[in-house]
C-alpha positions as semicolon CSV with decimal commas, in nm:
position;residue;x (nm);y (nm);z (nm)
1;M;0,518;2,455;-3,378
2;K;0,821;2,379;-3,567
3;Y;0,775;2,036;-3,685
4;F;0,423;1,937;-3,615
5;N;0,377;1,896;-4,019
6;I;0,601;1,605;-3,942
7;Y;0,354;1,509;-3,618
8;N;0,092;1,523;-3,904
9;K;0,218;1,325;-4,187
10;V;0,268;1,036;-3,963
11;I;-0,046;1,093;-3,811
12;E;-0,236;1,066;-4,156
13;T;0,008;0,790;-4,318
14;E;-0,126;0,599;-3,997
15;F;-0,515;0,678;-4,068
16;A;-0,405;0,509;-4,419
17;K;-0,428;0,222;-4,316
18;I;-0,766;0,194;-4,175
19;K;-0,892;0,314;-4,463
20;E;-0,626;0,086;-4,633
21;K;-0,729;-0,243;-4,438
22;N;-1,091;-0,117;-4,493
23;L;-1,177;-0,192;-4,071
24;T;-1,512;-0,210;-3,890
25;L;-1,483;-0,047;-3,568
26;D;-1,457;-0,258;-3,294
27;E;-1,688;-0,126;-3,014
28;K;-1,502;-0,323;-2,724
29;K;-1,180;-0,099;-2,831
30;K;-1,395;0,209;-2,868
31;N;-1,535;0,183;-2,502
32;E;-1,193;0,178;-2,371
33;W;-1,138;0,453;-2,566
34;Y;-1,400;0,629;-2,380
35;A;-1,310;0,457;-2,034
36;M;-0,924;0,583;-2,075
37;K;-1,080;0,947;-2,203
38;V;-1,291;0,991;-1,889
39;A;-1,016;0,874;-1,649
40;M;-0,815;1,118;-1,815
41;E;-1,047;1,366;-1,768
42;L;-1,130;1,297;-1,393
43;P;-0,818;1,150;-1,281
44;G;-0,892;1,266;-0,911
45;G;-1,263;1,156;-0,951
46;S;-1,476;0,836;-0,801
47;K;-1,495;0,562;-1,002
48;L;-1,890;0,653;-0,993
49;E;-1,829;1,002;-1,115
50;Q;-1,648;0,846;-1,396
51;Y;-1,929;0,636;-1,448
52;E;-2,117;0,887;-1,504
53;A;-1,881;1,079;-1,720
54;F;-1,845;0,769;-1,951
55;K;-2,237;0,720;-1,952
56;E;-2,229;1,046;-2,200
57;Y;-2,077;0,835;-2,483
58;N;-2,258;0,489;-2,442
59;K;-2,552;0,418;-2,153
60;S;-2,625;0,088;-2,197
61;Y;-2,322;0,005;-2,012
62;S;-2,371;-0,102;-1,662
63;F;-2,114;-0,016;-1,437
64;D;-2,003;-0,325;-1,388
65;K;-1,910;-0,337;-1,729
66;F;-1,719;-0,031;-1,689
67;E;-1,480;-0,135;-1,423
68;S;-1,416;-0,418;-1,596
69;L;-1,301;-0,209;-1,867
70;L;-1,064;0,081;-1,699
71;R;-0,907;-0,264;-1,554
72;A;-0,862;-0,329;-1,900
73;V;-0,665;-0,011;-1,958
74;N;-0,525;-0,047;-1,627
75;L;-0,658;0,275;-1,487
76;N;-0,904;0,073;-1,262
77;T;-0,732;0,243;-0,908
78;P;-0,721;0,605;-0,805
79;G;-0,365;0,594;-0,733
80;K;-0,283;0,461;-1,097
81;C;-0,496;0,762;-1,258
82;R;-0,339;0,969;-1,057
83;Y;0,000;0,853;-1,143
84;I;-0,081;0,855;-1,494
85;A;-0,283;1,161;-1,518
86;G;0,064;1,349;-1,391
87;N;0,343;1,156;-1,580
88;V;0,115;1,173;-1,887
89;K;0,064;1,535;-1,862
90;R;0,471;1,606;-1,774
91;A;0,530;1,386;-2,115
92;A;0,253;1,581;-2,339
93;K;0,440;1,905;-2,245
94;D;0,779;1,760;-2,326
95;F;0,602;1,651;-2,688
96;K;0,480;2,003;-2,758
97;G;0,864;2,142;-2,683
98;F;1,001;1,857;-2,908
99;L;0,822;1,923;-3,181
100;D;0,925;2,305;-3,152
101;G;1,266;2,151;-3,143
102;E;1,417;2,264;-2,765
103;N;1,654;2,025;-2,729
104;Q;1,583;1,929;-2,346
105;S;1,230;1,851;-2,463
106;T;1,396;1,565;-2,691
107;I;1,578;1,466;-2,428
108;Y;1,296;1,402;-2,201
109;M;1,074;1,254;-2,482
110;K;1,357;0,972;-2,520
111;R;1,327;0,874;-2,191
112;Y;0,977;0,845;-2,247
113;I;1,011;0,649;-2,524
114;D;1,269;0,446;-2,397
115;N;1,087;0,354;-2,060
116;L;0,691;0,294;-2,273
117;V;0,731;-0,034;-2,117
118;E;0,572;-0,003;-1,723
119;R;0,408;-0,243;-1,538
120;D;0,226;-0,054;-1,254
121;I;0,305;-0,130;-0,873
122;E;0,034;-0,360;-0,773
123;E;-0,070;-0,604;-1,017
124;K;0,250;-0,528;-1,235
125;R;0,019;-0,545;-1,538
126;M;0,109;-0,281;-1,855
127;Y;0,053;0,047;-1,826
128;F;-0,016;0,176;-2,208
129;K;0,183;0,488;-2,184
130;A;0,172;0,564;-2,554
131;K;-0,173;0,557;-2,608
132;Y;-0,235;0,754;-2,333
133;L;0,047;1,012;-2,441
134;F;-0,263;1,051;-2,781
135;V;-0,558;1,024;-2,578
136;Y;-0,460;1,330;-2,351
137;L;-0,296;1,544;-2,652
138;Y;-0,640;1,461;-2,842
139;V;-0,865;1,581;-2,510
140;F;-0,674;1,824;-2,328
141;E;-0,478;1,996;-2,643
142;K;-0,668;2,157;-2,915
143;E;-0,448;2,172;-3,183
144;F;-0,388;1,793;-3,212
145;K;-0,770;1,729;-3,190
146;S;-0,845;1,534;-3,531
147;E;-1,046;1,298;-3,689
148;H;-0,747;1,083;-3,814
149;L;-0,641;1,033;-3,464
150;L;-0,946;0,993;-3,323
151;A;-1,007;0,729;-3,579
152;I;-0,627;0,538;-3,466
153;L;-0,708;0,565;-3,053
154;E;-1,041;0,435;-3,174
155;N;-0,915;0,158;-3,360
156;F;-0,527;0,046;-3,210
157;L;-0,418;-0,097;-2,921
158;E;-0,073;0,021;-2,730
159;G;0,202;-0,160;-2,996
160;F;0,059;0,060;-3,276
161;C;0,080;0,351;-3,080
162;S;0,389;0,291;-2,915
163;K;0,519;0,211;-3,284
164;M;0,364;0,547;-3,422
165;L;0,561;0,758;-3,141
166;S;0,863;0,618;-3,215
167;T;0,824;0,712;-3,580
168;I;0,737;1,024;-3,506
169;F;1,029;1,046;-3,278
170;V;1,280;0,898;-3,569
171;D;1,172;1,162;-3,864
172;V;1,174;1,474;-3,622
173;S;1,468;1,354;-3,470
174;K;1,631;1,363;-3,861
175;S;1,470;1,691;-3,969
176;M;1,625;1,854;-3,637
177;G;1,975;1,682;-3,754
178;F;2,023;1,372;-3,505
179;Q;2,020;1,051;-3,653
180;Y;1,873;0,781;-3,417
181;K;1,890;0,397;-3,459
182;K;1,748;0,128;-3,232
183;S;2,026;-0,112;-3,121
184;T;1,923;-0,509;-3,166
185;K;2,006;-0,488;-2,824
186;E;1,793;-0,226;-2,699
187;V;1,425;-0,385;-2,860
188;I;1,505;-0,698;-2,707
189;E;1,539;-0,521;-2,347
190;K;1,227;-0,321;-2,441
191;T;1,084;-0,680;-2,517
192;R;1,214;-0,886;-2,202
193;K;0,988;-0,593;-2,051
194;A;0,684;-0,647;-2,207
195;L;0,722;-1,001;-2,107
196;E;0,799;-0,949;-1,753
197;F;0,539;-1,157;-1,536
198;T;0,354;-1,262;-1,841
199;N;0,373;-1,622;-1,711
200;Q;0,213;-1,593;-1,364
201;N;-0,079;-1,811;-1,501
202;E;-0,247;-2,097;-1,417
203;D;-0,181;-2,442;-1,573
204;T;-0,486;-2,580;-1,738
205;E;-0,272;-2,945;-1,747
206;G;-0,486;-3,181;-1,545
207;I;-0,815;-3,005;-1,551
208;E;-1,105;-3,216;-1,622
209;D;-1,372;-2,970;-1,592
210;H;-1,452;-2,754;-1,924
211;V;-1,617;-2,477;-1,735
212;K;-1,301;-2,481;-1,533
213;Q;-1,083;-2,507;-1,824
214;I;-1,277;-2,165;-1,993
215;E;-1,229;-1,953;-1,744
216;T;-0,808;-2,025;-1,705
217;L;-0,842;-1,965;-2,079
218;K;-0,986;-1,648;-2,038
219;F;-0,704;-1,519;-1,779
220;Q;-0,432;-1,672;-2,003
221;L;-0,558;-1,497;-2,310
222;E;-0,673;-1,130;-2,135
223;N;-0,338;-1,144;-1,977
224;Y;-0,115;-1,209;-2,312
225;K;-0,323;-0,974;-2,536
226;N;-0,195;-0,627;-2,456
227;T;0,120;-0,810;-2,456
228;L;0,124;-1,024;-2,785
229;D;0,011;-0,660;-2,944
230;M;0,321;-0,479;-2,799
231;V;0,570;-0,788;-2,861
232;Q;0,460;-0,785;-3,287
233;S;0,481;-0,409;-3,243
234;L;0,853;-0,420;-3,122
235;F;0,943;-0,734;-3,365
236;D;0,895;-0,435;-3,587
237;E;1,138;-0,228;-3,444
238;L;1,335;-0,526;-3,431
239;K;1,359;-0,555;-3,797
240;E;1,421;-0,219;-3,875
241;S;1,738;-0,241;-3,655
242;V;1,861;-0,491;-3,836
243;E;1,788;-0,362;-4,162
244;I;2,140;-0,282;-4,305
245;S;2,306;-0,534;-4,142
246;A;2,429;-0,821;-4,332
247;I;2,193;-1,131;-4,374
248;D;2,410;-1,403;-4,087
249;A;2,410;-1,066;-3,841
250;R;1,999;-1,025;-3,931
251;N;1,934;-1,458;-3,829
252;M;2,160;-1,398;-3,504
253;A;1,933;-1,076;-3,398
254;V;1,585;-1,301;-3,503
255;S;1,665;-1,606;-3,323
256;E;1,808;-1,404;-3,059
257;F;1,434;-1,222;-3,040
258;F;1,240;-1,545;-3,018
259;S;1,461;-1,708;-2,789
260;A;1,352;-1,451;-2,562
261;L;0,980;-1,486;-2,597
262;N;1,044;-1,881;-2,544
263;S;1,335;-1,841;-2,262
264;K;1,197;-2,020;-1,949
265;E;1,204;-1,681;-1,788
266;F;0,911;-1,624;-1,938
267;G;0,716;-1,859;-2,000
268;N;0,809;-2,040;-2,298
269;L;0,550;-1,786;-2,501
270;L;0,608;-1,998;-2,785
271;D;0,564;-2,311;-2,626
272;S;0,239;-2,182;-2,425
273;M;0,112;-2,081;-2,747
274;L;0,053;-2,415;-2,871
275;V;-0,074;-2,557;-2,576
276;V;-0,361;-2,272;-2,559
277;E;-0,438;-2,428;-2,906
278;D;-0,450;-2,748;-2,795
279;V;-0,645;-2,695;-2,570
280;L;-0,923;-2,507;-2,759
281;T;-0,893;-2,771;-3,033
282;N;-0,994;-3,060;-2,796
283;L;-1,281;-2,833;-2,679
284;R;-1,393;-2,795;-2,996
285;K;-1,383;-3,183;-3,001
286;N;-1,538;-3,214;-2,744
287;R;-1,840;-2,977;-2,846
288;T;-1,770;-2,747;-2,546
289;K;-1,955;-2,406;-2,638
290;V;-1,720;-2,181;-2,613
291;P;-1,831;-1,783;-2,489
292;S;-1,874;-1,549;-2,695
293;E;-1,610;-1,331;-2,503
294;L;-1,335;-1,560;-2,547
295;V;-1,384;-1,600;-2,924
296;P;-1,211;-1,241;-2,981
297;L;-0,915;-1,324;-2,789
298;T;-0,887;-1,682;-2,955
299;I;-0,822;-1,470;-3,241
300;I;-0,591;-1,276;-3,141
301;F;-0,418;-1,623;-3,034
302;K;-0,456;-1,742;-3,365
303;Q;-0,286;-1,410;-3,538
304;F;0,041;-1,465;-3,314
305;I;0,050;-1,816;-3,439
306;R;-0,004;-1,646;-3,775
307;F;0,272;-1,391;-3,712
308;I;0,493;-1,640;-3,567
309;N;0,477;-1,865;-3,911
310;S;0,518;-1,523;-4,118
311;Y;0,810;-1,465;-4,047
312;G;0,962;-1,873;-4,074
313;I;0,975;-1,922;-3,707
314;E;0,849;-2,314;-3,727
315;P;0,825;-2,580;-3,424
316;I;1,062;-2,847;-3,514
317;D;0,869;-3,137;-3,374
318;K;0,529;-3,188;-3,256
319;V;0,392;-3,162;-2,919
320;N;0,294;-3,514;-2,753
321;R;0,405;-3,736;-3,009
322;T;0,560;-4,098;-2,877
323;F;0,802;-4,317;-3,029
324;Q;1,047;-4,520;-2,940
325;A;1,437;-4,384;-2,902
326;T;1,787;-4,504;-2,880
327;Y;2,077;-4,238;-2,740
328;E;2,168;-4,193;-3,105
329;E;1,778;-4,027;-3,174
330;V;1,763;-3,791;-2,915
331;A;2,113;-3,687;-2,876
332;L;1,974;-3,383;-3,098
333;M;1,685;-3,302;-2,787
334;N;1,666;-3,180;-2,460
335;Y;1,623;-3,569;-2,264
336;Q;1,434;-3,581;-1,971
337;G;1,468;-3,941;-1,797
338;E;1,644;-4,204;-1,710
339;P;1,977;-4,260;-1,834
340;F;2,051;-4,490;-2,145
341;I;2,246;-4,722;-2,036
342;D;2,401;-4,790;-2,390
343;D;2,349;-4,759;-2,773
344;Y;2,144;-5,027;-2,775
345;D;1,876;-4,982;-2,442
346;V;1,507;-4,859;-2,619
347;K;1,343;-4,571;-2,405
348;K;1,001;-4,497;-2,505
349;V;0,962;-4,093;-2,505
350;K;0,722;-3,808;-2,517
351;V;0,760;-3,450;-2,699
352;T;0,703;-3,208;-2,418
353;Q;0,807;-2,927;-2,570
354;P;0,859;-2,889;-2,991
355;G;1,153;-2,650;-3,019
356;W;1,168;-2,388;-3,211
357;K;1,367;-2,290;-3,565
358;Y;1,390;-1,954;-3,722
359;Q;1,527;-2,054;-4,151
360;D;1,812;-2,279;-4,063
361;V;1,902;-2,176;-3,697
362;V;1,795;-2,397;-3,438
363;I;1,598;-2,142;-3,157
364;S;1,538;-2,420;-2,912
365;L;1,580;-2,784;-2,903
366;P;1,267;-2,998;-2,856
367;T;1,228;-3,152;-2,509
368;V;1,150;-3,474;-2,472
369;T;1,073;-3,745;-2,184
370;E;1,057;-4,059;-2,061
371;L;0,750;-4,228;-2,013
């Protein structure tokens, strides 16, 4: 393949990141990789047949645990397995043609990359199309079987694989004489697709039973895990797409990106992070033991909060803060309650949504509700 050396260079660069970070292998991710592998090898097989193949890698897992792994990688039904197997087989052929400099294969790969954010018809859960492709290449194409790619598949989720695939496409395209650059609009549209249906969660408000709170949080955290991984990857793409733009244009692009994250259409994701964080804090204050399987997911939430803070995204106000306010004091907020009679009318209000800002740019205004 004409441009295989460029592919190898990207893989080696990404592998170096694993060594640099000195990552400890996550057993759950490793088992998810095994589950994905056997689902690719036996797309027409029953779950029992897939489980028997999986036991070659891990004999300690029960059938129920294996089913949970298949669900985690969204290959938990025969229909999904067959669809993805066919889809990725074609993509692998196009990928090889692309690396060989074929124009038609390049067009097909561009389409595949543009549609990485795809959800299944049945459950509306995200497929992991970039990682599926690399798994397929590792399993079925001998020239792609390397220790470096294996380490990447064992350690990283869809967001990392998606960015790696995009990097390969851009670097090879440049060598072919094409200048490919993502627009801000394109990246934000991909983010919107990634966030679709993420807001279909149960509400923890008013739930007194700590056990029920934990079960609800499990559902929320699992649903957000892969979406947040993809969002961080997409934000990296956004930064690249505006690297050569003026500061004002960049601020507008970043503001628009995080506004999309916090829109009502997608469940006010930024606000939801703070709500979940508060619930977890209250559980700790009440000395309620959090199940061990929930701990890694809470870490993901903390990482996402740090991710937000690292780019200068800050809440404007504090949720649940109460104060006496006049009309003038809430004029720059979203006020929910009875109208003020005059400028001297005072009402007790509570902050229900903090509002967000990027540097000096307001992304969303705080919301206060009359008590």
